[in-house]
PDB file of C-alpha atoms and ligand atoms in Angstrom:
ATOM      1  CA  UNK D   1     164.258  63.907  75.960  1.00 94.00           C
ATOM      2  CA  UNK D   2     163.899  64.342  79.466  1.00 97.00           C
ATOM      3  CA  UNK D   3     164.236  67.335  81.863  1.00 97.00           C
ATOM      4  CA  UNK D   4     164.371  68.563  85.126  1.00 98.00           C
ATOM      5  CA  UNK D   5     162.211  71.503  86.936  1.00 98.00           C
ATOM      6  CA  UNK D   6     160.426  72.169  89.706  1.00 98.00           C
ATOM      7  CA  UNK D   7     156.748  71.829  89.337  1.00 98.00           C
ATOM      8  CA  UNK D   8     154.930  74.059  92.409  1.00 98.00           C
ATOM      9  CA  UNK D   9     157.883  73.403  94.853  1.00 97.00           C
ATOM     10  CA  UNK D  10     158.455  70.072  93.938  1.00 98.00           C
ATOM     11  CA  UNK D  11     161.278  68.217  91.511  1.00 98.00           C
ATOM     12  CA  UNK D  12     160.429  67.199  88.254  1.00 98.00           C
ATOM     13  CA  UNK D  13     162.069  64.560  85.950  1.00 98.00           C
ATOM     14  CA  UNK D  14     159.897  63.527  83.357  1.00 98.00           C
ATOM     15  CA  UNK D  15     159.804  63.255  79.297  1.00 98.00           C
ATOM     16  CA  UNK D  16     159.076  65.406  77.046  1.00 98.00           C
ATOM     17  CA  UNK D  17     158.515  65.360  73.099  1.00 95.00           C
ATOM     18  CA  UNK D  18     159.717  67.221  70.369  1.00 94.00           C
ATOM     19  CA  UNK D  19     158.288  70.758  70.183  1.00 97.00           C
ATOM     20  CA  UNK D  20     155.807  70.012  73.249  1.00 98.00           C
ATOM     21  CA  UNK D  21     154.366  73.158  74.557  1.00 98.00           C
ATOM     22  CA  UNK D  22     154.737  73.798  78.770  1.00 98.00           C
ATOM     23  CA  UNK D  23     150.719  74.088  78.283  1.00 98.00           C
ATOM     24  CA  UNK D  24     150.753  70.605  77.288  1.00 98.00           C
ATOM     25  CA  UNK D  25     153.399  69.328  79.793  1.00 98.00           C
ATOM     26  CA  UNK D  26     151.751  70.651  82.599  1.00 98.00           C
ATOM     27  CA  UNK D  27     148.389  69.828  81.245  1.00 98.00           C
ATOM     28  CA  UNK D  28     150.229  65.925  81.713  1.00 98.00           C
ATOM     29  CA  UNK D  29     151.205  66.444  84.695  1.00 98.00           C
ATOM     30  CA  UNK D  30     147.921  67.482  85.922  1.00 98.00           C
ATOM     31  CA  UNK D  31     147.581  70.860  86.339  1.00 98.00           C
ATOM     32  CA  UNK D  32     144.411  71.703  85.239  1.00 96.00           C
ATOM     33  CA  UNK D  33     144.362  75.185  86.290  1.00 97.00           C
ATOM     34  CA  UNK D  34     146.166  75.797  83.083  1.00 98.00           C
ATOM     35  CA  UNK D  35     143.701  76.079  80.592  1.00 98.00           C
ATOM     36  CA  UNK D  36     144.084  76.227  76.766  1.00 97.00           C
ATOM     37  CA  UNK D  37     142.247  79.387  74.988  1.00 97.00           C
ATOM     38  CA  UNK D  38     143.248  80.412  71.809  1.00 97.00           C
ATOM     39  CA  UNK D  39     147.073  78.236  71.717  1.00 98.00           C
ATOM     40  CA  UNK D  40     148.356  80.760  70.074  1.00 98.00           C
ATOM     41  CA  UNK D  41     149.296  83.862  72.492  1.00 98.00           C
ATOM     42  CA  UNK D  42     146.874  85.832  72.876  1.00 98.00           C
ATOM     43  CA  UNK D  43     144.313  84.724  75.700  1.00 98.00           C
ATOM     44  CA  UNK D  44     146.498  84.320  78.488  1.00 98.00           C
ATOM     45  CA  UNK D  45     144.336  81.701  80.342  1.00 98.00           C
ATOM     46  CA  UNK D  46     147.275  79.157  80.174  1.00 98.00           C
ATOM     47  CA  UNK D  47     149.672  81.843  82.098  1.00 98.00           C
ATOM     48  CA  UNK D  48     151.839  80.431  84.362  1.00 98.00           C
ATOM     49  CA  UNK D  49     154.632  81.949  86.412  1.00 98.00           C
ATOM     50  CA  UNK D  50     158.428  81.195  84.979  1.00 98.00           C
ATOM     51  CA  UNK D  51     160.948  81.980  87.884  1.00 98.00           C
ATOM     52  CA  UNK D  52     158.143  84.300  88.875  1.00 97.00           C
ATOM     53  CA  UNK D  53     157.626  86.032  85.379  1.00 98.00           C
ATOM     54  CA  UNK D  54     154.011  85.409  84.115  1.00 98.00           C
ATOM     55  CA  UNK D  55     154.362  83.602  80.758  1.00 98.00           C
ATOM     56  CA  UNK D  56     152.027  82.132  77.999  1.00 98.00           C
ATOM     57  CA  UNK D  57     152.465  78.220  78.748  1.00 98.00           C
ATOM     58  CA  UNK D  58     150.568  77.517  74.742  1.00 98.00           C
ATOM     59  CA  UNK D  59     153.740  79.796  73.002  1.00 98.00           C
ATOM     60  CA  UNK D  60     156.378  78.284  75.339  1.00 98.00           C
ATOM     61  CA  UNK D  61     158.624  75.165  74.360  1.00 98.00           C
ATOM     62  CA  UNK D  62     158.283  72.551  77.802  1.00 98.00           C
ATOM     63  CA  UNK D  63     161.963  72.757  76.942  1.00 98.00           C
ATOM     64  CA  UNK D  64     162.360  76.330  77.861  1.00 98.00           C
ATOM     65  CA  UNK D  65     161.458  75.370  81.582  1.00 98.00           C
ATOM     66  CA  UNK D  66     164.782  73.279  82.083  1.00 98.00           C
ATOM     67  CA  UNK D  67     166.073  73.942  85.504  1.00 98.00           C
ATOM     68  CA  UNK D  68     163.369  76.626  86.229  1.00 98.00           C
ATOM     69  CA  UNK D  69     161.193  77.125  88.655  1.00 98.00           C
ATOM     70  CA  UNK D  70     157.452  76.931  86.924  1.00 98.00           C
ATOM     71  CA  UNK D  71     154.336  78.069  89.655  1.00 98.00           C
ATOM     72  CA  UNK D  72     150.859  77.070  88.511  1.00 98.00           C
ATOM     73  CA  UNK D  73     147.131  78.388  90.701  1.00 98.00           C
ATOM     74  CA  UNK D  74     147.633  74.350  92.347  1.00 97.00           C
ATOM     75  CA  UNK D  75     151.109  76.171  93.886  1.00 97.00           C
ATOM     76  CA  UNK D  76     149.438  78.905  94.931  1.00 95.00           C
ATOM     77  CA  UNK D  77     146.674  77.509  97.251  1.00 93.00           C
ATOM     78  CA  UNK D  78     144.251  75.166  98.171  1.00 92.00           C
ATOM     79  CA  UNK D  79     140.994  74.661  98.164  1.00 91.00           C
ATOM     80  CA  UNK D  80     140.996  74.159 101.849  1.00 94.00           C
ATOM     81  CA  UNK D  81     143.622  76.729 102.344  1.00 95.00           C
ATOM     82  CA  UNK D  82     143.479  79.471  99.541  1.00 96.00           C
ATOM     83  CA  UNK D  83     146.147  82.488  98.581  1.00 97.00           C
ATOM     84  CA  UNK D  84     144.858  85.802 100.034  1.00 97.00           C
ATOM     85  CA  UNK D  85     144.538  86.514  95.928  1.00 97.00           C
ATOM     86  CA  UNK D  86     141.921  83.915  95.438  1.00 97.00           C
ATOM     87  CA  UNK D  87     139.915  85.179  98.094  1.00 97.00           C
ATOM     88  CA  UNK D  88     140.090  88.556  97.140  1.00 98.00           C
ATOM     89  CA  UNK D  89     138.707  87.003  93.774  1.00 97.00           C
ATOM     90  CA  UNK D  90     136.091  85.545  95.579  1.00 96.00           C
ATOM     91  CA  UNK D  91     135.352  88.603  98.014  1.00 97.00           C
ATOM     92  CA  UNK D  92     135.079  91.132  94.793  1.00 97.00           C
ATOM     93  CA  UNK D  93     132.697  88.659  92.792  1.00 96.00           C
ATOM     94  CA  UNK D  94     135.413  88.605  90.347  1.00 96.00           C
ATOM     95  CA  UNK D  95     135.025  84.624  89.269  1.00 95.00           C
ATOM     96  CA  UNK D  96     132.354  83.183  86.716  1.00 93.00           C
ATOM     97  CA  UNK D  97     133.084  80.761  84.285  1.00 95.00           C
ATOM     98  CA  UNK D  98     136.559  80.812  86.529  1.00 93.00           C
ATOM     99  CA  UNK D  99     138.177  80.144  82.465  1.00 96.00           C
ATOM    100  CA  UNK D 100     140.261  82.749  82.676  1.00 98.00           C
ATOM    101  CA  UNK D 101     141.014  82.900  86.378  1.00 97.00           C
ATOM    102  CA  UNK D 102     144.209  81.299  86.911  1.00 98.00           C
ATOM    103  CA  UNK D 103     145.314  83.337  84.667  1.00 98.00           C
ATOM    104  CA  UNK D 104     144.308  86.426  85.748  1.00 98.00           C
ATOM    105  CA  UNK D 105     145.675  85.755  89.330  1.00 98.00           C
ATOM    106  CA  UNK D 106     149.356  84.655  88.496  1.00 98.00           C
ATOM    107  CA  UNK D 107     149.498  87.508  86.111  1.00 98.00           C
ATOM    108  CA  UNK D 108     148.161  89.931  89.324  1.00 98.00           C
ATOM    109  CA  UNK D 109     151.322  87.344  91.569  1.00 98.00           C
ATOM    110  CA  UNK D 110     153.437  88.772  89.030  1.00 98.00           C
ATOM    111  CA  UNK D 111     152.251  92.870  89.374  1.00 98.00           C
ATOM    112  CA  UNK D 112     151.848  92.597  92.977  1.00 98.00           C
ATOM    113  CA  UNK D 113     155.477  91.006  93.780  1.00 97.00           C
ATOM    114  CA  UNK D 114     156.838  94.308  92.409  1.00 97.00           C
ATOM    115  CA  UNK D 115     153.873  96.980  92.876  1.00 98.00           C
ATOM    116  CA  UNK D 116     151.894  96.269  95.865  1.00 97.00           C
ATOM    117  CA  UNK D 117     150.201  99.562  95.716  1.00 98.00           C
ATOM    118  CA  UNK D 118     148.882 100.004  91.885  1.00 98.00           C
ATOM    119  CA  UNK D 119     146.304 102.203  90.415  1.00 98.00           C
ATOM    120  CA  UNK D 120     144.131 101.067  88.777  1.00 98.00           C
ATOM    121  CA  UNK D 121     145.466 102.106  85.374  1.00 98.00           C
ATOM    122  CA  UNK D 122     148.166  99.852  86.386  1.00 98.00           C
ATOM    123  CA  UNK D 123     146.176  96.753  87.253  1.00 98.00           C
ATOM    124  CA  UNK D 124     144.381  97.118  83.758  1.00 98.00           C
ATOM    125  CA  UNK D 125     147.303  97.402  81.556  1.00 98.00           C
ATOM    126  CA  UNK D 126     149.033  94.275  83.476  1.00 98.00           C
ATOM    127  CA  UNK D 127     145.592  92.087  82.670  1.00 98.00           C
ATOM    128  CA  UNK D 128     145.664  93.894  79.325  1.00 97.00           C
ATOM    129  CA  UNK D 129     146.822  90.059  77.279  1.00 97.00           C
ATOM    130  CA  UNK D 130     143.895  88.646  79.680  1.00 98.00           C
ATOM    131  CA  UNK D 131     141.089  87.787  78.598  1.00 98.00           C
ATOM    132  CA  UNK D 132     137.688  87.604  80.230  1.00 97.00           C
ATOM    133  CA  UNK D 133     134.182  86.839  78.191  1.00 93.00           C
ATOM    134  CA  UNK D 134     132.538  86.822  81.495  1.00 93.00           C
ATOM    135  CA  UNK D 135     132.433  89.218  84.078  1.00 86.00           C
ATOM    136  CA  UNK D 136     133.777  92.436  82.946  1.00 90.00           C
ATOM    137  CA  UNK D 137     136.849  93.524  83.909  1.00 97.00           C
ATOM    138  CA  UNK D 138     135.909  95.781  86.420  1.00 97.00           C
ATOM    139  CA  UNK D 139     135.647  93.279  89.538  1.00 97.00           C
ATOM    140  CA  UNK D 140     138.532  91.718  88.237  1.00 98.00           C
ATOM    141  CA  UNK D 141     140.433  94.691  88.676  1.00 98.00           C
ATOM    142  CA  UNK D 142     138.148  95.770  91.902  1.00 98.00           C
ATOM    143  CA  UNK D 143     140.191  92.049  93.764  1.00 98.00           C
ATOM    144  CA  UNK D 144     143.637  92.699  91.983  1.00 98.00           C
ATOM    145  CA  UNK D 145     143.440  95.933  94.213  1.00 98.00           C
ATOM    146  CA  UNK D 146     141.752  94.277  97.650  1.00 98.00           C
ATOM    147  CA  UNK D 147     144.804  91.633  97.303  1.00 98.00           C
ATOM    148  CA  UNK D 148     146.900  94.859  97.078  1.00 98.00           C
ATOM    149  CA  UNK D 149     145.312  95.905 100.033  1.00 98.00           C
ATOM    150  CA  UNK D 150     145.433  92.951 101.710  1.00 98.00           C
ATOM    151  CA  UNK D 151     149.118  92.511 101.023  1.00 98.00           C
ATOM    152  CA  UNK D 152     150.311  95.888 102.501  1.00 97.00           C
ATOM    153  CA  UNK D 153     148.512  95.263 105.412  1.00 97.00           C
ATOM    154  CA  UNK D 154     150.685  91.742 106.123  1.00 96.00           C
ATOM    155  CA  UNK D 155     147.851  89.121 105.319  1.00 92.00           C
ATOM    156  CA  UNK D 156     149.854  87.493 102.542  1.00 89.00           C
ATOM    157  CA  UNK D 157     151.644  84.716 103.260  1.00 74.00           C
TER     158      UNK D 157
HETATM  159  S1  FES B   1     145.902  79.515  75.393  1.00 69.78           S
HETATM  160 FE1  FES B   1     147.803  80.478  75.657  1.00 69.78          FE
HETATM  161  S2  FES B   1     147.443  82.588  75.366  1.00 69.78           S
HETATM  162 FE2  FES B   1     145.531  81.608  74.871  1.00 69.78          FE
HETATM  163  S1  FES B   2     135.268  84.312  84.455  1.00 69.78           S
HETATM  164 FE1  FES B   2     134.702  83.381  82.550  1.00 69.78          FE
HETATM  165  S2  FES B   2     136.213  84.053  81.156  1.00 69.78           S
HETATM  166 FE2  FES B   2     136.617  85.170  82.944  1.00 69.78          FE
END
């Protein structure tokens, strides 16, 4: 079957097969921001953003995404030109492994497009279905709140 979407700002048309997970459409397509954890729900490194929600790309049926608008890390930034959100990863230390980072930041797209002044209370419980076996959480959440920062003071884009 094929479907349409828009991939990052860009149309889509492309096949997909029975039962095929978004993780593994996108994975196709090349985004390999979108990492595969557990597959079953409970990691959330292959979170993507779903007309802006954050969603678990492994639990999601590529069909689901028909006519949607789907934003991976690649739609985000660069490398040459990244979103105030990965710096403020950067700035607060926040990256390792980097496993769970796209993850973490489209979840913290999601938070900040309707909170961009949480407490910290509420930057932990929206990474809560995040997982990180590296760095701790707490310079995770320390960037989540410079981005906030950042953002109320006009520096997002
Ligand atoms: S790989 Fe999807 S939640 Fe873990
Ligand atoms: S930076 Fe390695 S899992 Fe989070």
């Amino acid at each position: 079957m094929k479907i349409y979407f828009e991939l990052n700002g860009e149309q889509q048309y492309v096949d997909i097969e029975p039962g095929e997970s978004l993780l593994s459409l996108l994975r196709r397509l090349g985004m390999k921001s979108v990492k595969q954890g557990c597959n079953t729900g409970d990691c959330g490194a292959c979170t993507v953003l779903v007309d802006g929600r954050a969603v678990r790309s492994c639990i999601t049926f590529a069909a689901k995404v028909r006519g949607r608008r789907v934003t991976t890390l690649e739609g985000l930034g660069s490398p040459g030109d990244l979103h105030p959100l990965q710096e403020a990863f950067l700035e607060a230390g926040a990256v390792q492994c980097g496993f769970c980072t796209p993850g973490m930041i489209l979840t913290a797209y999601e938070l900040l497009s309707k909170n961009d002044n949480p407490t910290p209370e509420e930057v932990r419980a929206a990474i809560s279905g995040n997982l990180c076996r590296c760095t701790g959480y707490r310079k995770i959440v320390d960037a989540i709140l410079l981005a906030a920062k950042w953002k109320r003071e006009g520096r997002w884009r």
